[in-house]
C-alpha cells in the first residue's frame, strides 16, 4: 500500500471526527433553541422545564434501561410536572397525585384522549382498541361493549368462573409442587389462571392444562404486545422517518397484528360456526357481538382487535400481580404468619375463602394493595393526550402534549409511603376500599395506588381484576406456607418485560399448611 496514503488517513480521520463533533454540537444548540421555542412565544417560558435531550431522538437514549429510575431522578430534579421530548413528541411526566387528579379527572375533557402511536395504534391495533384509540365513534362503541362485560353487575354474574379458576390454580400448585416436596415456579400457573378467566369471559372456553397450545401462544402474544408498545420502548413512534423505512420494530408490529387476528379471530370463527349450527354457546363477549352485529356493525378486524384488547389487558395485569406476590411473600415469614392467623380466625380450615370473606380479611386485603404499590406491572400509566392548550397553575401545557402518570415515583414517595422500598402491608390495614372505589375518593392523596390509571380512561377491567386477584391470593395463602429455597435467592430488582412487567423466573416451595388442604381441594 502507498505510504503517502497511510500518512494521510489519520489526518482525514481526525478531521472527520472534528467535523462530526462540530455538526453534532451545532445540531444540539439548534435543538435546544427549537425546544425552548416550541410553544407559542407568549407561553414557551411557562412550559414546565425538563431534560434537554439529544437532537432527533430527544431523551429516548436515557430511557432504555431501568427508565423508571431516570424518570424518578428527573422528578426530583425538575419537579412533579416536567417535560421532555421523545423524538418529535413533547411529553409531560406527572409524578404527583394532586396534579394527576387535577388534569386527568377534573379536566378530563381536555386530557382524556390518546395520541395515535404509530406502532400500537396504527400497525398493531389497526386504528382500533379501547386503550389506544383517541376519542371517536369507534372508541365509544368498543368502550360501551367492553363496559357491558366488565362492570360490577357483569362481574357478579361470572364470579363463579373466577372462583373455579382460583381453585384450579391452587390444586395445580399442590400437584406440580408435589405437596411441597418439589420446587415450583408459580408463574405459568398464574398466567394460565388469568388466561382461562379471560377465555371464558370472551370466548366461552378454557384450557385444560399448561400443555394446551393456546396457553403458551396467548401468553407470548400478551408479552410481545407489552414489549412492543411501552411508552418508552419504541423510537419508531417518535421519529416519523422511521415509519416510512423498513425496520425491525415495524415488521415486528405487523407480525403481531397478524398473529392477534389469526389467533383471536380464529376463536371468533369457531364461536360463529357453533352458533350457525345450533350448538350451545355459553354467554360470552363474542356471542354478544356476533348476535348483535346487525346493530353494532363491527367488521371482522374490529371484533378480533376488541377481543385481543380484552385478552392482553386481562391476562397481563392480574397474572403479574399474582406472580409478584408469589415472589415477594416467601421472604416475609412474619407477614405470612399474620395472614395465616387471620384466615384461620375468619375462614377456618374446612373451606376455601370466598368473595364474601373479603370484607372480613383486612390483612389479606392490605397485602394485595401493598403488592400493587410495590410492583405495579404498569410503572407508567397508558399515556393521555391534550386536545387543547391549557394553563395549569401558571404552567402552560400545549395542545398535542402526551401526558404520562409516573406511578413509580408516586408509589415510592416517602412523604406518602414512609420507608417506601420496604414491603409493609400495614400501610393499608385501615383502608377497606376496593381500588375501584379508592379511585373516586375526593382527596387524591388518600388513593391507594394508581395501577389502573385515572380519569375517563381508567381501566374498565378493574372490577374483574380485583376480584380475580383476591380469590387467587387469598386461596394461595389459605393453602400454603410459601418458602424460599436455600441457595436460590429471588431477584426482585430485575424484571421481565418493558411495559407490563413480571418477575424473572424463580422457584419456591409451596408446602400445604395443614392436613385439611388436600381434603378441601379433593386431592
Coordinates of C-alpha atoms in Angstrom, one line a residue:
X1 CA 0.0 0.0 0.0
X2 CA 1.2 3.6 -0.8
X3 CA 2.9 5.0 2.3
X4 CA 1.7 8.5 1.5
X5 CA -1.9 7.3 1.7
X6 CA -1.2 5.8 5.1
X7 CA 0.2 9.1 6.4
X8 CA -2.9 11.0 5.2
X9 CA -5.5 8.6 6.7
X10 CA -5.0 9.6 10.4
X11 CA -5.4 13.3 9.4
X12 CA -8.6 12.5 7.5
X13 CA -9.9 10.5 10.4
X14 CA -9.1 13.3 12.9
X15 CA -10.7 15.9 10.6
X16 CA -13.8 13.8 10.2
X17 CA -14.2 13.4 13.9
X18 CA -13.8 17.1 14.5
X19 CA -16.3 17.9 11.8
X20 CA -18.8 15.4 13.2
X21 CA -18.4 16.8 16.6
X22 CA -18.9 20.3 15.3
X23 CA -22.1 19.3 13.4
X24 CA -23.4 17.5 16.4
X25 CA -22.7 20.5 18.7
X26 CA -24.5 22.9 16.3
X27 CA -27.4 20.5 16.0
X28 CA -27.6 20.3 19.8
X29 CA -27.7 24.1 20.1
X30 CA -30.4 24.3 17.3
X31 CA -32.3 21.5 19.0
X32 CA -32.2 23.3 22.3
X33 CA -33.4 26.5 20.8
X34 CA -36.2 24.6 18.9
X35 CA -37.4 23.0 22.2
X36 CA -37.3 26.3 24.1
X37 CA -39.5 27.9 21.4
X38 CA -41.8 25.0 20.8
X39 CA -44.8 26.6 22.5
X40 CA -46.1 29.9 21.4
X41 CA -43.6 32.6 22.1
X42 CA -46.0 34.0 24.6
X43 CA -46.2 30.8 26.6
X44 CA -42.9 29.0 26.0
X45 CA -41.3 30.2 29.1
X46 CA -44.1 28.8 31.2
X47 CA -43.8 25.3 29.8
X48 CA -42.6 23.0 32.7
X49 CA -38.8 22.5 32.4
X50 CA -37.1 19.2 31.9
X51 CA -34.1 17.5 30.4
X52 CA -32.9 18.9 27.2
X53 CA -32.3 15.6 25.3
X54 CA -30.4 15.0 22.1
X55 CA -31.1 16.1 18.5
X56 CA -33.7 14.0 16.7
X57 CA -34.2 11.3 19.4
X58 CA -34.7 13.6 22.4
X59 CA -34.4 11.8 25.8
X60 CA -35.1 8.4 24.3
X61 CA -31.5 7.1 24.8
X62 CA -31.7 7.8 28.6
X63 CA -34.8 5.7 29.0
X64 CA -33.7 2.3 27.6
X65 CA -32.6 0.5 30.8
X66 CA -34.5 0.9 34.1
X67 CA -36.2 4.0 32.7
X68 CA -38.3 4.4 35.8
X69 CA -35.2 5.3 37.8
X70 CA -34.3 8.0 35.3
X71 CA -37.8 9.5 35.4
X72 CA -37.7 9.4 39.2
X73 CA -34.4 11.2 39.2
X74 CA -35.8 13.9 36.8
X75 CA -38.9 14.2 39.0
X76 CA -36.7 15.1 42.0
X77 CA -34.7 17.5 39.9
X78 CA -37.4 19.2 37.8
X79 CA -40.5 18.8 40.0
X80 CA -43.7 16.8 39.9
X81 CA -44.7 18.1 36.4
X82 CA -41.9 18.3 33.9
X83 CA -41.5 18.0 30.2
X84 CA -39.2 16.1 27.8
X85 CA -39.0 15.2 24.2
X86 CA -39.0 11.7 22.6
X87 CA -38.2 12.3 19.0
X88 CA -40.7 14.9 17.7
X89 CA -43.2 14.4 20.5
X90 CA -43.4 16.5 23.7
X91 CA -44.2 14.5 26.8
X92 CA -45.1 15.8 30.3
X93 CA -44.5 13.5 33.2
X94 CA -46.9 13.7 36.2
X95 CA -45.4 12.5 39.5
X96 CA -47.9 13.8 42.0
X97 CA -51.4 12.5 42.9
X98 CA -53.0 16.0 43.1
X99 CA -51.7 17.1 39.7
X100 CA -52.8 13.7 38.3
X101 CA -56.4 14.3 39.6
X102 CA -56.5 18.0 38.6
X103 CA -55.5 17.2 35.0
X104 CA -56.9 13.7 34.2
X105 CA -60.0 13.8 36.4
X106 CA -61.2 17.3 37.0
X107 CA -60.1 18.4 33.5
X108 CA -60.7 15.1 31.8
X109 CA -62.5 16.8 28.9
X110 CA -59.0 18.1 27.8
X111 CA -56.7 15.3 28.9
X112 CA -58.6 12.0 28.2
X113 CA -57.7 11.4 24.6
X114 CA -54.9 9.2 23.2
X115 CA -52.2 10.0 20.7
X116 CA -52.3 7.6 17.9
X117 CA -48.9 6.0 18.4
X118 CA -47.7 4.6 15.1
X119 CA -46.9 1.1 16.2
X120 CA -49.6 0.4 18.8
X121 CA -52.5 2.3 17.3
X122 CA -51.9 2.2 13.6
X123 CA -50.0 -1.0 13.0
X124 CA -50.8 -3.5 15.7
X125 CA -54.4 -2.4 16.5
X126 CA -55.1 -1.0 13.0
X127 CA -56.9 2.1 14.4
X128 CA -59.0 0.1 16.9
X129 CA -58.7 -0.9 20.5
X130 CA -60.2 0.7 23.6
X131 CA -56.8 1.5 25.2
X132 CA -55.1 3.0 22.2
X133 CA -57.8 4.9 20.2
X134 CA -58.5 8.7 20.5
X135 CA -62.0 9.9 21.4
X136 CA -64.1 8.9 18.4
X137 CA -67.2 6.9 17.5
X138 CA -65.3 3.7 17.1
X139 CA -63.7 4.1 20.6
X140 CA -67.1 4.9 22.1
X141 CA -68.6 1.7 20.6
X142 CA -65.8 -0.5 21.7
X143 CA -65.8 1.0 25.2
X144 CA -69.6 0.6 25.6
X145 CA -69.4 -3.1 24.6
X146 CA -66.4 -3.7 26.9
X147 CA -68.2 -2.0 29.8
X148 CA -71.2 -4.3 29.4
X149 CA -68.9 -7.2 30.2
X150 CA -66.7 -5.6 32.8
X151 CA -69.0 -3.6 35.0
X152 CA -69.7 -4.7 38.6
X153 CA -73.0 -6.4 37.7
X154 CA -71.4 -8.4 34.9
X155 CA -68.6 -9.5 37.2
X156 CA -71.1 -10.6 39.8
X157 CA -72.6 -12.8 37.1
X158 CA -69.5 -14.7 36.4
X159 CA -67.8 -14.7 39.8
X160 CA -68.3 -18.5 39.7
X161 CA -65.8 -18.6 36.8
X162 CA -63.2 -16.6 38.8
X163 CA -63.9 -18.8 41.8
X164 CA -63.4 -22.0 39.9
X165 CA -60.2 -21.0 38.2
X166 CA -58.7 -19.8 41.6
X167 CA -59.4 -23.3 42.9
X168 CA -57.8 -24.9 39.9
X169 CA -54.8 -22.7 40.4
X170 CA -54.3 -23.9 44.0
X171 CA -54.9 -27.6 43.0
X172 CA -52.2 -27.3 40.3
X173 CA -49.7 -25.7 42.6
X174 CA -50.4 -28.5 45.1
X175 CA -49.9 -31.2 42.4
X176 CA -47.0 -29.7 40.5
X177 CA -45.2 -28.9 43.7
X178 CA -45.8 -32.5 44.9
X179 CA -47.5 -31.3 48.1
X180 CA -44.5 -29.1 49.0
X181 CA -41.8 -31.8 48.3
X182 CA -40.7 -30.3 44.9
X183 CA -39.7 -26.7 43.9
X184 CA -42.2 -25.0 41.7
X185 CA -42.3 -21.8 39.6
X186 CA -45.8 -20.4 40.2
X187 CA -45.6 -18.0 37.2
X188 CA -47.0 -20.2 34.4
X189 CA -49.8 -21.4 36.7
X190 CA -50.8 -17.8 37.5
X191 CA -50.7 -17.0 33.8
X192 CA -53.0 -19.9 32.9
X193 CA -55.4 -18.9 35.7
X194 CA -55.7 -15.4 34.3
X195 CA -55.9 -16.7 30.7
X196 CA -58.7 -19.1 31.5
X197 CA -60.7 -16.4 33.2
X198 CA -60.5 -14.2 30.1
X199 CA -61.0 -17.0 27.6
X200 CA -64.2 -17.9 29.4
X201 CA -65.4 -14.3 29.5
X202 CA -64.5 -13.5 25.9
X203 CA -65.0 -16.9 24.1
X204 CA -66.8 -19.2 26.5
X205 CA -63.9 -21.7 26.5
X206 CA -61.0 -22.6 28.8
X207 CA -57.7 -24.6 28.5
X208 CA -57.5 -27.9 30.4
X209 CA -53.7 -27.9 31.1
X210 CA -50.5 -25.9 30.9
X211 CA -49.7 -28.1 27.9
X212 CA -52.6 -26.8 25.8
X213 CA -51.0 -24.9 22.8
X214 CA -53.2 -21.9 23.4
X215 CA -51.6 -21.2 26.8
X216 CA -48.1 -20.6 25.5
X217 CA -49.4 -18.8 22.4
X218 CA -51.7 -16.4 24.2
X219 CA -49.1 -15.6 27.0
X220 CA -46.4 -14.9 24.3
X221 CA -48.8 -12.6 22.4
X222 CA -49.6 -10.6 25.6
X223 CA -45.9 -10.2 26.5
X224 CA -44.9 -9.4 22.9
X225 CA -47.6 -6.6 22.8
X226 CA -46.3 -5.2 26.1
X227 CA -42.7 -5.2 24.9
X228 CA -43.5 -3.6 21.6
X229 CA -45.8 -0.8 22.8
X230 CA -44.4 0.5 26.1
X231 CA -44.4 4.3 26.2
X232 CA -40.6 4.5 26.0
X233 CA -39.7 1.2 24.3
X234 CA -40.2 2.1 20.6
X235 CA -38.4 5.0 18.9
X236 CA -40.4 4.4 15.6
X237 CA -43.4 6.2 17.2
X238 CA -41.4 9.4 17.6
X239 CA -39.2 9.6 14.5
X240 CA -41.5 9.9 11.5
X241 CA -38.8 9.0 9.0
X242 CA -38.6 5.5 10.6
X243 CA -42.2 4.9 9.8
X244 CA -41.5 5.1 6.1
X245 CA -38.4 2.9 6.2
X246 CA -38.2 -0.9 6.6
X247 CA -37.2 -1.5 10.2
X248 CA -37.3 -4.2 12.8
X249 CA -40.0 -2.7 15.0
X250 CA -42.5 -2.0 12.2
X251 CA -42.0 -5.6 10.9
X252 CA -42.5 -6.9 14.4
X253 CA -45.7 -4.8 14.9
X254 CA -47.2 -6.1 11.6
X255 CA -46.4 -9.7 12.5
X256 CA -48.0 -9.2 15.9
X257 CA -51.2 -7.7 14.3
X258 CA -51.4 -10.7 12.0
X259 CA -50.9 -13.1 14.9
X260 CA -53.6 -11.4 17.0
X261 CA -56.1 -11.6 14.2
X262 CA -55.2 -15.1 13.4
X263 CA -55.4 -16.3 17.0
X264 CA -58.4 -14.5 18.4
X265 CA -60.1 -14.0 15.0
X266 CA -59.8 -17.8 14.7
X267 CA -61.6 -18.3 18.0
X268 CA -64.3 -15.9 16.9
X269 CA -64.8 -18.0 13.8
X270 CA -65.2 -21.1 16.0
X271 CA -67.9 -19.5 18.1
X272 CA -69.6 -18.2 14.9
X273 CA -69.6 -21.8 13.5
X274 CA -71.2 -23.2 16.7
X275 CA -73.9 -20.6 16.6
X276 CA -74.6 -21.2 12.9
X277 CA -75.1 -25.0 13.5
X278 CA -77.2 -24.5 16.6
X279 CA -74.6 -25.7 19.1
X280 CA -74.8 -24.5 22.7
X281 CA -72.5 -21.5 23.3
X282 CA -72.1 -20.1 26.8
X283 CA -72.8 -16.4 27.3
X284 CA -69.6 -14.5 26.4
X285 CA -68.4 -11.4 24.7
X286 CA -68.1 -12.9 21.3
X287 CA -71.6 -14.4 21.4
X288 CA -72.9 -10.9 22.3
X289 CA -71.1 -9.1 19.4
X290 CA -72.0 -11.8 16.9
X291 CA -75.7 -11.9 17.8
X292 CA -76.0 -8.1 17.9
X293 CA -73.7 -7.2 15.0
X294 CA -76.5 -6.2 12.7
X295 CA -76.9 -3.3 15.1
X296 CA -73.3 -2.7 16.1
X297 CA -71.8 -3.0 12.5
X298 CA -68.4 -4.3 13.6
X299 CA -66.2 -5.7 10.9
X300 CA -64.1 -8.8 11.4
X301 CA -60.9 -6.9 12.3
X302 CA -63.0 -4.7 14.8
X303 CA -64.1 -7.9 16.6
X304 CA -60.6 -9.5 16.5
X305 CA -58.9 -6.4 18.0
X306 CA -61.7 -5.9 20.6
X307 CA -61.1 -9.4 21.8
X308 CA -57.3 -9.0 21.6
X309 CA -57.6 -5.9 23.9
X310 CA -59.6 -8.0 26.4
X311 CA -57.1 -10.8 26.3
X312 CA -54.0 -8.7 26.6
X313 CA -55.2 -6.4 29.3
X314 CA -57.0 -9.0 31.3
X315 CA -54.2 -11.6 31.3
X316 CA -51.1 -9.4 31.8
X317 CA -52.2 -7.3 34.8
X318 CA -53.7 -10.0 37.0
X319 CA -51.1 -12.6 36.3
X320 CA -48.3 -10.2 37.0
X321 CA -49.7 -9.3 40.4
X322 CA -50.1 -12.9 41.4
X323 CA -46.5 -13.5 40.3
X324 CA -45.1 -10.6 42.2
X325 CA -47.0 -11.7 45.3
X326 CA -45.5 -15.2 44.9
X327 CA -42.0 -13.8 44.6
X328 CA -42.3 -11.3 47.5
X329 CA -44.1 -13.3 50.2
X330 CA -41.6 -16.1 50.9
X331 CA -39.0 -13.6 52.2
X332 CA -41.5 -12.3 54.8
X333 CA -42.5 -15.2 57.1
X334 CA -43.8 -12.7 59.7
X335 CA -46.3 -11.4 57.1
X336 CA -47.2 -14.9 56.1
X337 CA -47.9 -15.8 59.7
X338 CA -50.2 -12.9 60.3
X339 CA -52.1 -13.8 57.1
X340 CA -52.5 -17.4 58.2
X341 CA -53.7 -16.3 61.6
X342 CA -56.4 -14.0 60.0
X343 CA -57.5 -16.8 57.6
X344 CA -57.8 -19.3 60.4
X345 CA -59.8 -16.9 62.5
X346 CA -62.2 -15.8 59.8
X347 CA -62.4 -18.7 57.4
X348 CA -61.2 -21.7 59.3
X349 CA -59.6 -24.8 57.8
X350 CA -62.6 -26.6 56.4
X351 CA -63.3 -24.4 53.4
X352 CA -61.6 -22.0 51.0
X353 CA -62.0 -18.3 51.4
X354 CA -64.7 -16.7 49.2
X355 CA -65.6 -13.3 47.9
X356 CA -67.9 -12.8 50.8
X357 CA -65.0 -13.1 53.2
X358 CA -63.0 -10.2 51.7
X359 CA -64.6 -7.6 53.9
X360 CA -63.5 -9.6 57.0
X361 CA -59.9 -10.1 55.8
X362 CA -58.4 -6.7 56.1
X363 CA -54.8 -8.0 56.3
X364 CA -55.1 -10.1 53.1
X365 CA -56.7 -7.0 51.5
X366 CA -53.7 -4.9 52.7
X367 CA -51.2 -7.4 51.4
X368 CA -52.7 -7.2 47.9
X369 CA -52.7 -3.4 47.9
X370 CA -49.1 -3.4 49.0
X371 CA -48.0 -5.8 46.2
X372 CA -49.8 -3.4 43.8
X373 CA -48.0 -0.4 45.2
X374 CA -44.5 -2.0 45.3
X375 CA -44.7 -3.8 41.9
X376 CA -47.3 -2.1 39.7
X377 CA -46.9 -4.1 36.4
X378 CA -47.5 -0.8 34.5
X379 CA -45.0 1.5 36.1
X380 CA -46.0 4.2 33.6
X381 CA -49.7 4.7 33.0
X382 CA -51.1 4.5 29.5
X383 CA -50.4 7.9 28.0
X384 CA -53.1 10.6 27.8
X385 CA -53.2 13.3 25.2
X386 CA -54.1 17.0 25.5
X387 CA -56.7 18.2 22.9
X388 CA -56.5 21.9 23.8
X389 CA -53.9 24.4 25.1
X390 CA -54.2 24.5 28.9
X391 CA -52.8 26.7 31.7
X392 CA -52.3 24.9 35.0
X393 CA -51.0 26.9 38.0
X394 CA -49.0 29.3 35.8
X395 CA -47.6 26.5 33.7
X396 CA -48.6 26.0 30.0
X397 CA -49.5 22.6 28.5
X398 CA -49.7 22.9 24.7
X399 CA -52.3 21.1 22.7
X400 CA -50.9 17.8 21.4
X401 CA -48.8 17.0 24.5
X402 CA -48.7 13.4 25.7
X403 CA -49.1 13.2 29.5
X404 CA -47.9 10.1 31.4
X405 CA -48.5 9.1 35.0
X406 CA -45.2 8.3 36.6
X407 CA -46.6 5.7 39.1
X408 CA -43.2 4.5 40.1
X409 CA -42.4 7.9 41.7
X410 CA -45.9 8.3 43.2
X411 CA -45.8 4.8 44.7
X412 CA -42.4 5.4 46.2
X413 CA -42.9 8.8 47.6
X414 CA -41.5 8.7 51.2
X415 CA -43.9 11.5 52.2
X416 CA -46.9 9.4 51.4
X417 CA -45.3 6.0 52.0
X418 CA -42.6 6.2 54.6
X419 CA -39.7 3.7 54.0
X420 CA -41.2 3.1 50.5
X421 CA -39.0 0.2 49.4
X422 CA -40.0 -1.9 52.4
X423 CA -42.9 -4.4 51.8
X424 CA -45.2 -3.4 54.6
X425 CA -48.9 -4.3 54.3
X426 CA -49.7 -2.4 57.5
X427 CA -49.8 0.7 55.4
X428 CA -53.2 -0.3 54.2
X429 CA -54.6 -2.0 57.2
X430 CA -57.3 0.7 57.7
X431 CA -58.1 1.0 54.0
X432 CA -61.1 -1.1 53.3
X433 CA -61.8 0.3 49.9
X434 CA -61.6 -1.5 46.7
X435 CA -59.3 0.2 44.2
X436 CA -62.3 1.0 42.0
X437 CA -63.7 2.9 45.0
X438 CA -60.4 4.4 46.0
X439 CA -60.0 6.0 42.6
X440 CA -63.1 8.1 43.3
X441 CA -62.0 9.5 46.7
X442 CA -62.2 13.3 46.9
X443 CA -58.6 13.6 48.1
X444 CA -56.2 12.2 45.6
X445 CA -53.6 11.8 48.4
X446 CA -55.9 9.2 50.0
X447 CA -55.9 7.0 46.9
X448 CA -54.4 3.5 47.4
X449 CA -52.4 3.3 44.2
X450 CA -52.5 4.3 40.5
X451 CA -52.2 0.9 38.9
X452 CA -55.4 1.2 37.0
X453 CA -54.8 4.7 35.6
X454 CA -57.1 7.8 36.2
X455 CA -60.0 9.7 34.8
X456 CA -62.2 8.8 31.9
X457 CA -59.7 6.3 30.5
X458 CA -59.3 4.4 33.8
X459 CA -59.1 0.7 33.2
X460 CA -62.6 -0.7 32.6
X461 CA -61.5 -4.1 33.9
X462 CA -60.8 -3.0 37.5
X463 CA -63.8 -4.9 39.0
X464 CA -62.8 -8.3 37.4
X465 CA -59.1 -7.8 38.1
X466 CA -59.6 -7.1 41.8
X467 CA -62.0 -10.0 42.3
X468 CA -59.7 -12.4 40.4
X469 CA -56.6 -11.3 42.3
X470 CA -58.3 -11.5 45.7
X471 CA -59.6 -15.1 45.2
X472 CA -56.2 -16.3 43.8
X473 CA -54.0 -14.7 46.5
X474 CA -56.4 -15.5 49.4
X475 CA -56.6 -19.1 48.4
X476 CA -52.8 -19.5 47.9
X477 CA -52.3 -18.0 51.4
X478 CA -55.0 -20.3 52.9
X479 CA -53.4 -23.4 51.4
X480 CA -49.7 -22.9 51.5
X481 CA -46.7 -22.0 53.6
X482 CA -44.6 -20.4 50.8
X483 CA -40.9 -20.9 51.4
X484 CA -37.6 -19.7 49.8
X485 CA -35.3 -22.4 48.5
X486 CA -31.8 -22.3 50.1
X487 CA -29.3 -21.2 47.6
X488 CA -31.9 -19.8 45.1
X489 CA -32.4 -16.2 46.0
X490 CA -35.4 -14.5 44.3
X491 CA -34.3 -11.4 42.3
X492 CA -36.9 -8.7 42.9
X493 CA -34.9 -5.9 41.2
X494 CA -34.7 -7.5 37.7
X495 CA -37.9 -8.0 35.8
X496 CA -39.2 -9.5 32.6
X497 CA -41.0 -7.1 30.2
X498 CA -40.6 -3.4 29.0
X499 CA -44.2 -2.3 29.8
X500 CA -46.2 -4.9 31.6
X501 CA -43.6 -6.4 34.0
X502 CA -43.3 -9.7 35.8
X503 CA -40.6 -11.1 38.0
X504 CA -37.8 -13.0 36.3
X505 CA -38.3 -16.8 36.7
X506 CA -37.9 -18.1 40.2
X507 CA -38.8 -21.2 42.3
X508 CA -40.2 -21.7 45.7
X509 CA -41.7 -24.4 47.8
X510 CA -45.4 -24.3 48.4
X511 CA -46.0 -26.5 51.5
X512 CA -49.6 -27.4 52.5
X513 CA -50.3 -25.7 55.8
X514 CA -52.4 -28.4 57.4
X515 CA -53.9 -31.8 56.7
X516 CA -57.2 -30.3 55.6
X517 CA -55.8 -28.8 52.5
X518 CA -55.8 -32.0 50.4
X519 CA -59.3 -32.8 51.6
X520 CA -60.8 -29.4 50.8
X521 CA -59.1 -29.4 47.4
X522 CA -60.2 -33.0 46.7
X523 CA -56.6 -34.1 46.0

